[in-house]
Amino acid sequence: RKEVEQDPGPFNVPEGATVAFNCTYSNSASQSFFWYRQDCRKEPKLLMSVYSSGNEDGRFTAQLNRASQYISLLIRDSKLSDSATYLCVVLPDTGRRALTFGSGTRLQVQP
Amino acid sequence: DGGITQSPKYLFRKEGQNVTLSCEQNLNHDAMYWYRQDPGQGLRLIYYSQIVNDFQKGDIAEGYSVSREKKESFPLTVTSAQKNPTAFYLCASSIDPRGELFFGEGSRLTVL
């Protein structure tokens, strides 16, 4: 089983739609959780950290469910500029001090 | 401006040749990382370093080597032992492993 698993998509949604992505992680003792955004052929950039209490940044909401070991990202009022690949990232508690990336979920927002 | 610089951006090499990818940061970060990305896949960890003169293997270290002689620099050598070296290589740094990773723009290696 992969440490971090995501639905690869693509998710094709119209502008203005609300879309949600889920990500599951295998190590129950994982410490830190993030969503990164990666545009085609570019480097990933931090979108937001994910906190236990859930957190919101404008149109983006991230949730963490430790009991079920999943993280979610909700995007409201999708814009064309949201089209990208969204990477779920976890710091597993394995003694290795480096982030583990999921394969990413591709989002395509259409006019 | 602070950041991470990777070079070269594009590199072509013949089979059997070693190549070295450069990564320099002026963010004063202790931790540095090398990831590899193949088309349609996530990032896989090659090597990481928490401090100067120390580094650890990641998930796919075979066929790669690194050094960390200076805080600012973490070069990656792709050796001829790496069976499928064609990929997008990303260098990153962070203040702390629990915090944000800052990436360079990446190096695209193609083996002919």
PDB file of C-alpha atoms in Angstrom:
ATOM      1  CA  ARG A   1       0.000   0.000   0.000  1.00  0.00           C
ATOM      2  CA  LYS A   2       1.289   3.459  -0.894  1.00  0.00           C
ATOM      3  CA  GLU A   3       1.992   5.837   1.980  1.00  0.00           C
ATOM      4  CA  VAL A   4      -0.145   8.546   0.393  1.00  0.00           C
ATOM      5  CA  GLU A   5      -2.907   7.786  -2.103  1.00  0.00           C
ATOM      6  CA  GLN A   6      -4.938  10.134  -4.272  1.00  0.00           C
ATOM      7  CA  ASP A   7      -7.478   9.749  -7.045  1.00  0.00           C
ATOM      8  CA  PRO A   8      -5.500  10.826 -10.151  1.00  0.00           C
ATOM      9  CA  GLY A   9      -8.527  12.322 -11.896  1.00  0.00           C
ATOM     10  CA  PRO A  10      -8.768  14.268 -14.079  1.00  0.00           C
ATOM     11  CA  PHE A  11     -11.631  16.173 -12.533  1.00  0.00           C
ATOM     12  CA  ASN A  12     -13.270  18.252 -15.260  1.00  0.00           C
ATOM     13  CA  VAL A  13     -15.552  20.890 -13.762  1.00  0.00           C
ATOM     14  CA  PRO A  14     -17.213  24.064 -15.071  1.00  0.00           C
ATOM     15  CA  GLU A  15     -16.240  27.489 -13.777  1.00  0.00           C
ATOM     16  CA  GLY A  16     -18.023  28.293 -10.548  1.00  0.00           C
ATOM     17  CA  ALA A  17     -18.350  24.680  -9.461  1.00  0.00           C
ATOM     18  CA  THR A  18     -17.365  23.309  -6.085  1.00  0.00           C
ATOM     19  CA  VAL A  19     -14.951  20.398  -6.195  1.00  0.00           C
ATOM     20  CA  ALA A  20     -13.485  18.200  -3.470  1.00  0.00           C
ATOM     21  CA  PHE A  21     -10.427  15.971  -3.422  1.00  0.00           C
ATOM     22  CA  ASN A  22      -9.586  13.314  -0.882  1.00  0.00           C
ATOM     23  CA  CYS A  23      -6.278  11.771   0.046  1.00  0.00           C
ATOM     24  CA  THR A  24      -5.568   8.835   2.350  1.00  0.00           C
ATOM     25  CA  TYR A  25      -2.359   8.140   4.248  1.00  0.00           C
ATOM     26  CA  SER A  26      -1.178   4.853   5.701  1.00  0.00           C
ATOM     27  CA  ASN A  27       0.912   5.888   8.719  1.00  0.00           C
ATOM     28  CA  SER A  28      -1.412   6.702  11.601  1.00  0.00           C
ATOM     29  CA  ALA A  29       1.355   8.570  13.440  1.00  0.00           C
ATOM     30  CA  SER A  30       1.936  11.044  10.588  1.00  0.00           C
ATOM     31  CA  GLN A  31       2.615  14.498  11.904  1.00  0.00           C
ATOM     32  CA  SER A  32       2.200  17.187   9.285  1.00  0.00           C
ATOM     33  CA  PHE A  33      -0.104  17.513   6.314  1.00  0.00           C
ATOM     34  CA  PHE A  34      -0.133  19.827   3.324  1.00  0.00           C
ATOM     35  CA  TRP A  35      -1.674  20.480  -0.049  1.00  0.00           C
ATOM     36  CA  TYR A  36       0.698  21.606  -2.803  1.00  0.00           C
ATOM     37  CA  ARG A  37      -0.276  22.852  -6.239  1.00  0.00           C
ATOM     38  CA  GLN A  38       1.741  22.003  -9.326  1.00  0.00           C
ATOM     39  CA  ASP A  39       1.192  23.628 -12.709  1.00  0.00           C
ATOM     40  CA  CYS A  40       2.145  21.732 -15.850  1.00  0.00           C
ATOM     41  CA  ARG A  41       5.925  21.270 -16.105  1.00  0.00           C
ATOM     42  CA  LYS A  42       6.569  23.547 -13.102  1.00  0.00           C
ATOM     43  CA  GLU A  43       7.730  23.027  -9.553  1.00  0.00           C
ATOM     44  CA  PRO A  44       5.174  22.393  -6.767  1.00  0.00           C
ATOM     45  CA  LYS A  45       4.199  25.278  -4.526  1.00  0.00           C
ATOM     46  CA  LEU A  46       2.565  25.189  -1.122  1.00  0.00           C
ATOM     47  CA  LEU A  47      -1.176  25.794  -1.314  1.00  0.00           C
ATOM     48  CA  MET A  48      -1.972  25.344   2.348  1.00  0.00           C
ATOM     49  CA  SER A  49      -1.106  23.425   5.470  1.00  0.00           C
ATOM     50  CA  VAL A  50      -3.779  21.184   6.965  1.00  0.00           C
ATOM     51  CA  TYR A  51      -4.537  21.509  10.652  1.00  0.00           C
ATOM     52  CA  SER A  52      -6.447  19.154  12.910  1.00  0.00           C
ATOM     53  CA  SER A  53      -9.210  21.685  13.418  1.00  0.00           C
ATOM     54  CA  GLY A  54      -9.565  22.313   9.694  1.00  0.00           C
ATOM     55  CA  ASN A  55      -8.613  25.559   8.027  1.00  0.00           C
ATOM     56  CA  GLU A  56      -9.777  27.875   5.300  1.00  0.00           C
ATOM     57  CA  ASP A  57      -7.980  30.239   2.955  1.00  0.00           C
ATOM     58  CA  GLY A  58     -10.351  32.158   0.738  1.00  0.00           C
ATOM     59  CA  ARG A  59     -12.085  29.677  -1.560  1.00  0.00           C
ATOM     60  CA  PHE A  60     -10.015  26.760  -0.271  1.00  0.00           C
ATOM     61  CA  THR A  61     -10.847  24.616   2.761  1.00  0.00           C
ATOM     62  CA  ALA A  62      -8.702  21.784   4.078  1.00  0.00           C
ATOM     63  CA  GLN A  63      -9.813  19.133   6.544  1.00  0.00           C
ATOM     64  CA  LEU A  64      -7.976  16.388   8.404  1.00  0.00           C
ATOM     65  CA  ASN A  65      -9.659  13.239   9.686  1.00  0.00           C
ATOM     66  CA  ARG A  66      -7.127  11.378  11.821  1.00  0.00           C
ATOM     67  CA  ALA A  67      -9.500   8.543  12.740  1.00  0.00           C
ATOM     68  CA  SER A  68     -10.034   7.629   9.102  1.00  0.00           C
ATOM     69  CA  GLN A  69      -6.586   8.798   8.000  1.00  0.00           C
ATOM     70  CA  TYR A  70      -7.665  11.091   5.231  1.00  0.00           C
ATOM     71  CA  ILE A  71      -7.226  14.695   4.198  1.00  0.00           C
ATOM     72  CA  SER A  72      -9.557  16.666   2.009  1.00  0.00           C
ATOM     73  CA  LEU A  73      -9.374  19.816  -0.064  1.00  0.00           C
ATOM     74  CA  LEU A  74     -12.498  21.730  -1.063  1.00  0.00           C
ATOM     75  CA  ILE A  75     -12.387  24.404  -3.739  1.00  0.00           C
ATOM     76  CA  ARG A  76     -15.428  26.670  -4.034  1.00  0.00           C
ATOM     77  CA  ASP A  77     -16.336  28.852  -7.007  1.00  0.00           C
ATOM     78  CA  SER A  78     -13.696  27.278  -9.254  1.00  0.00           C
ATOM     79  CA  LYS A  79     -11.722  29.577 -11.532  1.00  0.00           C
ATOM     80  CA  LEU A  80      -9.970  28.735 -14.781  1.00  0.00           C
ATOM     81  CA  SER A  81      -6.716  29.544 -12.987  1.00  0.00           C
ATOM     82  CA  ASP A  82      -7.357  26.706 -10.506  1.00  0.00           C
ATOM     83  CA  SER A  83      -6.549  24.193 -13.262  1.00  0.00           C
ATOM     84  CA  ALA A  84      -3.505  22.323 -11.987  1.00  0.00           C
ATOM     85  CA  THR A  85      -2.442  19.148 -10.231  1.00  0.00           C
ATOM     86  CA  TYR A  86      -3.019  19.085  -6.478  1.00  0.00           C
ATOM     87  CA  LEU A  87      -0.542  17.073  -4.445  1.00  0.00           C
ATOM     88  CA  CYS A  88      -1.321  15.674  -1.022  1.00  0.00           C
ATOM     89  CA  VAL A  89       1.791  15.724   1.173  1.00  0.00           C
ATOM     90  CA  VAL A  90       2.444  14.061   4.519  1.00  0.00           C
ATOM     91  CA  LEU A  91       5.305  13.881   7.000  1.00  0.00           C
ATOM     92  CA  PRO A  92       5.154  10.226   8.116  1.00  0.00           C
ATOM     93  CA  ASP A  93       6.382   9.316  11.570  1.00  0.00           C
ATOM     94  CA  THR A  94       8.892   6.749  10.342  1.00  0.00           C
ATOM     95  CA  GLY A  95      12.058   8.428  11.559  1.00  0.00           C
ATOM     96  CA  ARG A  96      12.636   9.766   8.079  1.00  0.00           C
ATOM     97  CA  ARG A  97      12.591  13.523   8.202  1.00  0.00           C
ATOM     98  CA  ALA A  98      11.264  14.229   4.742  1.00  0.00           C
ATOM     99  CA  LEU A  99       7.852  14.812   3.205  1.00  0.00           C
ATOM    100  CA  THR A 100       6.065  12.097   1.229  1.00  0.00           C
ATOM    101  CA  PHE A 101       4.037  13.143  -1.810  1.00  0.00           C
ATOM    102  CA  GLY A 102       0.946  11.598  -3.305  1.00  0.00           C
ATOM    103  CA  SER A 103       0.733  11.157  -7.072  1.00  0.00           C
ATOM    104  CA  GLY A 104      -1.565  14.140  -7.423  1.00  0.00           C
ATOM    105  CA  THR A 105      -5.097  14.847  -8.596  1.00  0.00           C
ATOM    106  CA  ARG A 106      -5.469  16.769 -11.822  1.00  0.00           C
ATOM    107  CA  LEU A 107      -8.152  19.458 -11.979  1.00  0.00           C
ATOM    108  CA  GLN A 108      -9.316  21.020 -15.235  1.00  0.00           C
ATOM    109  CA  VAL A 109     -11.739  23.928 -14.886  1.00  0.00           C
ATOM    110  CA  GLN A 110     -13.619  24.624 -18.093  1.00  0.00           C
ATOM    111  CA  PRO A 111     -15.309  27.841 -19.259  1.00  0.00           C
TER     112      PRO A 111
ATOM    113  CA  ASP B   1      15.735  37.734  -3.686  1.00  0.00           C
ATOM    114  CA  GLY B   2      16.116  34.524  -1.716  1.00  0.00           C
ATOM    115  CA  GLY B   3      15.463  31.236  -3.399  1.00  0.00           C
ATOM    116  CA  ILE B   4      16.725  27.993  -4.837  1.00  0.00           C
ATOM    117  CA  THR B   5      18.615  27.797  -8.100  1.00  0.00           C
ATOM    118  CA  GLN B   6      18.888  24.611 -10.076  1.00  0.00           C
ATOM    119  CA  SER B   7      21.040  24.153 -13.142  1.00  0.00           C
ATOM    120  CA  PRO B   8      20.996  23.185 -15.857  1.00  0.00           C
ATOM    121  CA  LYS B   9      17.308  23.463 -16.669  1.00  0.00           C
ATOM    122  CA  TYR B  10      17.597  20.948 -19.513  1.00  0.00           C
ATOM    123  CA  LEU B  11      20.265  18.310 -19.881  1.00  0.00           C
ATOM    124  CA  PHE B  12      20.833  15.577 -22.440  1.00  0.00           C
ATOM    125  CA  ARG B  13      23.238  12.773 -21.843  1.00  0.00           C
ATOM    126  CA  LYS B  14      24.271   9.580 -23.513  1.00  0.00           C
ATOM    127  CA  GLU B  15      23.875   6.254 -21.807  1.00  0.00           C
ATOM    128  CA  GLY B  16      26.821   5.398 -19.604  1.00  0.00           C
ATOM    129  CA  GLN B  17      27.667   8.992 -18.693  1.00  0.00           C
ATOM    130  CA  ASN B  18      27.508  10.473 -15.222  1.00  0.00           C
ATOM    131  CA  VAL B  19      25.925  13.896 -14.857  1.00  0.00           C
ATOM    132  CA  THR B  20      25.791  16.313 -11.936  1.00  0.00           C
ATOM    133  CA  LEU B  21      22.802  18.565 -11.246  1.00  0.00           C
ATOM    134  CA  SER B  22      23.484  21.699  -9.277  1.00  0.00           C
ATOM    135  CA  CYS B  23      21.288  23.031  -6.451  1.00  0.00           C
ATOM    136  CA  GLU B  24      22.100  26.227  -4.554  1.00  0.00           C
ATOM    137  CA  GLN B  25      19.977  28.032  -1.947  1.00  0.00           C
ATOM    138  CA  ASN B  26      20.397  31.373  -0.211  1.00  0.00           C
ATOM    139  CA  LEU B  27      17.507  30.920   2.224  1.00  0.00           C
ATOM    140  CA  ASN B  28      19.797  29.826   5.058  1.00  0.00           C
ATOM    141  CA  HIS B  29      17.849  26.564   5.324  1.00  0.00           C
ATOM    142  CA  ASP B  30      19.470  23.607   7.061  1.00  0.00           C
ATOM    143  CA  ALA B  31      17.482  20.885   5.259  1.00  0.00           C
ATOM    144  CA  MET B  32      17.779  20.132   1.553  1.00  0.00           C
ATOM    145  CA  TYR B  33      16.155  17.442  -0.586  1.00  0.00           C
ATOM    146  CA  TRP B  34      16.238  15.862  -4.015  1.00  0.00           C
ATOM    147  CA  TYR B  35      13.070  14.460  -5.559  1.00  0.00           C
ATOM    148  CA  ARG B  36      12.442  12.791  -8.874  1.00  0.00           C
ATOM    149  CA  GLN B  37       9.185  13.098 -10.827  1.00  0.00           C
ATOM    150  CA  ASP B  38       8.137  10.928 -13.751  1.00  0.00           C
ATOM    151  CA  PRO B  39       5.235  11.860 -16.073  1.00  0.00           C
ATOM    152  CA  GLY B  40       1.864  11.564 -14.343  1.00  0.00           C
ATOM    153  CA  GLN B  41       3.460  10.624 -11.049  1.00  0.00           C
ATOM    154  CA  GLY B  42       4.127  12.251  -7.735  1.00  0.00           C
ATOM    155  CA  LEU B  43       7.525  13.145  -6.343  1.00  0.00           C
ATOM    156  CA  ARG B  44       9.800  10.405  -5.051  1.00  0.00           C
ATOM    157  CA  LEU B  45      12.571  11.140  -2.569  1.00  0.00           C
ATOM    158  CA  ILE B  46      16.120  10.393  -3.705  1.00  0.00           C
ATOM    159  CA  TYR B  47      18.308  11.861  -0.938  1.00  0.00           C
ATOM    160  CA  TYR B  48      17.959  14.421   1.818  1.00  0.00           C
ATOM    161  CA  SER B  49      20.271  16.277   4.139  1.00  0.00           C
ATOM    162  CA  GLN B  50      19.424  17.824   7.494  1.00  0.00           C
ATOM    163  CA  ILE B  51      22.812  19.384   8.086  1.00  0.00           C
ATOM    164  CA  VAL B  52      26.164  20.005   6.447  1.00  0.00           C
ATOM    165  CA  ASN B  53      28.328  16.901   5.926  1.00  0.00           C
ATOM    166  CA  ASP B  54      25.414  14.569   6.569  1.00  0.00           C
ATOM    167  CA  PHE B  55      22.796  13.065   4.242  1.00  0.00           C
ATOM    168  CA  GLN B  56      20.402  10.118   4.134  1.00  0.00           C
ATOM    169  CA  LYS B  57      19.001   7.904   1.403  1.00  0.00           C
ATOM    170  CA  GLY B  58      15.418   8.302   0.350  1.00  0.00           C
ATOM    171  CA  ASP B  59      13.208   5.756  -1.397  1.00  0.00           C
ATOM    172  CA  ILE B  60      15.077   5.582  -4.710  1.00  0.00           C
ATOM    173  CA  ALA B  61      18.737   6.344  -3.928  1.00  0.00           C
ATOM    174  CA  GLU B  62      20.228   3.583  -6.074  1.00  0.00           C
ATOM    175  CA  GLY B  63      22.239   5.002  -8.962  1.00  0.00           C
ATOM    176  CA  TYR B  64      22.480   8.471  -7.392  1.00  0.00           C
ATOM    177  CA  SER B  65      25.016  10.192  -5.149  1.00  0.00           C
ATOM    178  CA  VAL B  66      25.071  13.514  -3.294  1.00  0.00           C
ATOM    179  CA  SER B  67      27.352  15.672  -1.189  1.00  0.00           C
ATOM    180  CA  ARG B  68      26.691  18.432   1.332  1.00  0.00           C
ATOM    181  CA  GLU B  69      29.977  20.225   1.889  1.00  0.00           C
ATOM    182  CA  LYS B  70      28.350  23.645   2.247  1.00  0.00           C
ATOM    183  CA  LYS B  71      25.023  24.681   3.717  1.00  0.00           C
ATOM    184  CA  GLU B  72      24.047  26.415   0.487  1.00  0.00           C
ATOM    185  CA  SER B  73      24.810  23.582  -1.909  1.00  0.00           C
ATOM    186  CA  PHE B  74      23.470  20.056  -2.447  1.00  0.00           C
ATOM    187  CA  PRO B  75      24.535  18.677  -5.847  1.00  0.00           C
ATOM    188  CA  LEU B  76      23.112  15.430  -7.196  1.00  0.00           C
ATOM    189  CA  THR B  77      25.094  13.075  -9.433  1.00  0.00           C
ATOM    190  CA  VAL B  78      23.140  10.711 -11.647  1.00  0.00           C
ATOM    191  CA  THR B  79      25.488   7.822 -12.296  1.00  0.00           C
ATOM    192  CA  SER B  80      25.534   5.328 -15.124  1.00  0.00           C
ATOM    193  CA  ALA B  81      24.184   2.769 -12.638  1.00  0.00           C
ATOM    194  CA  GLN B  82      20.788   4.510 -12.675  1.00  0.00           C
ATOM    195  CA  LYS B  83      18.770   2.402 -15.097  1.00  0.00           C
ATOM    196  CA  ASN B  84      16.057   4.884 -16.050  1.00  0.00           C
ATOM    197  CA  PRO B  85      17.454   8.357 -15.428  1.00  0.00           C
ATOM    198  CA  THR B  86      15.185  10.309 -17.788  1.00  0.00           C
ATOM    199  CA  ALA B  87      13.000  12.382 -15.446  1.00  0.00           C
ATOM    200  CA  PHE B  88      12.282  15.785 -13.919  1.00  0.00           C
ATOM    201  CA  TYR B  89      14.557  16.403 -10.918  1.00  0.00           C
ATOM    202  CA  LEU B  90      13.495  18.811  -8.196  1.00  0.00           C
ATOM    203  CA  CYS B  91      15.645  20.211  -5.427  1.00  0.00           C
ATOM    204  CA  ALA B  92      14.025  21.706  -2.342  1.00  0.00           C
ATOM    205  CA  SER B  93      14.934  23.174   1.012  1.00  0.00           C
ATOM    206  CA  SER B  94      13.178  23.865   4.282  1.00  0.00           C
ATOM    207  CA  ILE B  95      13.868  25.377   7.664  1.00  0.00           C
ATOM    208  CA  ASP B  96      12.344  22.332   9.301  1.00  0.00           C
ATOM    209  CA  PRO B  97      11.092  18.972   7.902  1.00  0.00           C
ATOM    210  CA  ARG B  98       7.632  19.771   9.265  1.00  0.00           C
ATOM    211  CA  GLY B  99       7.446  23.032   7.385  1.00  0.00           C
ATOM    212  CA  GLU B 100       7.067  24.347   3.888  1.00  0.00           C
ATOM    213  CA  LEU B 101       9.311  23.044   1.144  1.00  0.00           C
ATOM    214  CA  PHE B 102      10.730  25.627  -1.239  1.00  0.00           C
ATOM    215  CA  PHE B 103      11.505  24.181  -4.648  1.00  0.00           C
ATOM    216  CA  GLY B 104      13.836  25.131  -7.430  1.00  0.00           C
ATOM    217  CA  GLU B 105      12.503  25.248 -10.974  1.00  0.00           C
ATOM    218  CA  GLY B 106      13.759  21.745 -11.671  1.00  0.00           C
ATOM    219  CA  SER B 107      16.143  20.075 -14.097  1.00  0.00           C
ATOM    220  CA  ARG B 108      14.886  17.918 -16.971  1.00  0.00           C
ATOM    221  CA  LEU B 109      17.298  15.128 -17.774  1.00  0.00           C
ATOM    222  CA  THR B 110      16.935  13.128 -20.969  1.00  0.00           C
ATOM    223  CA  VAL B 111      19.092  10.132 -21.713  1.00  0.00           C
ATOM    224  CA  LEU B 112      19.541   9.541 -25.415  1.00  0.00           C
TER     225      LEU B 112
END
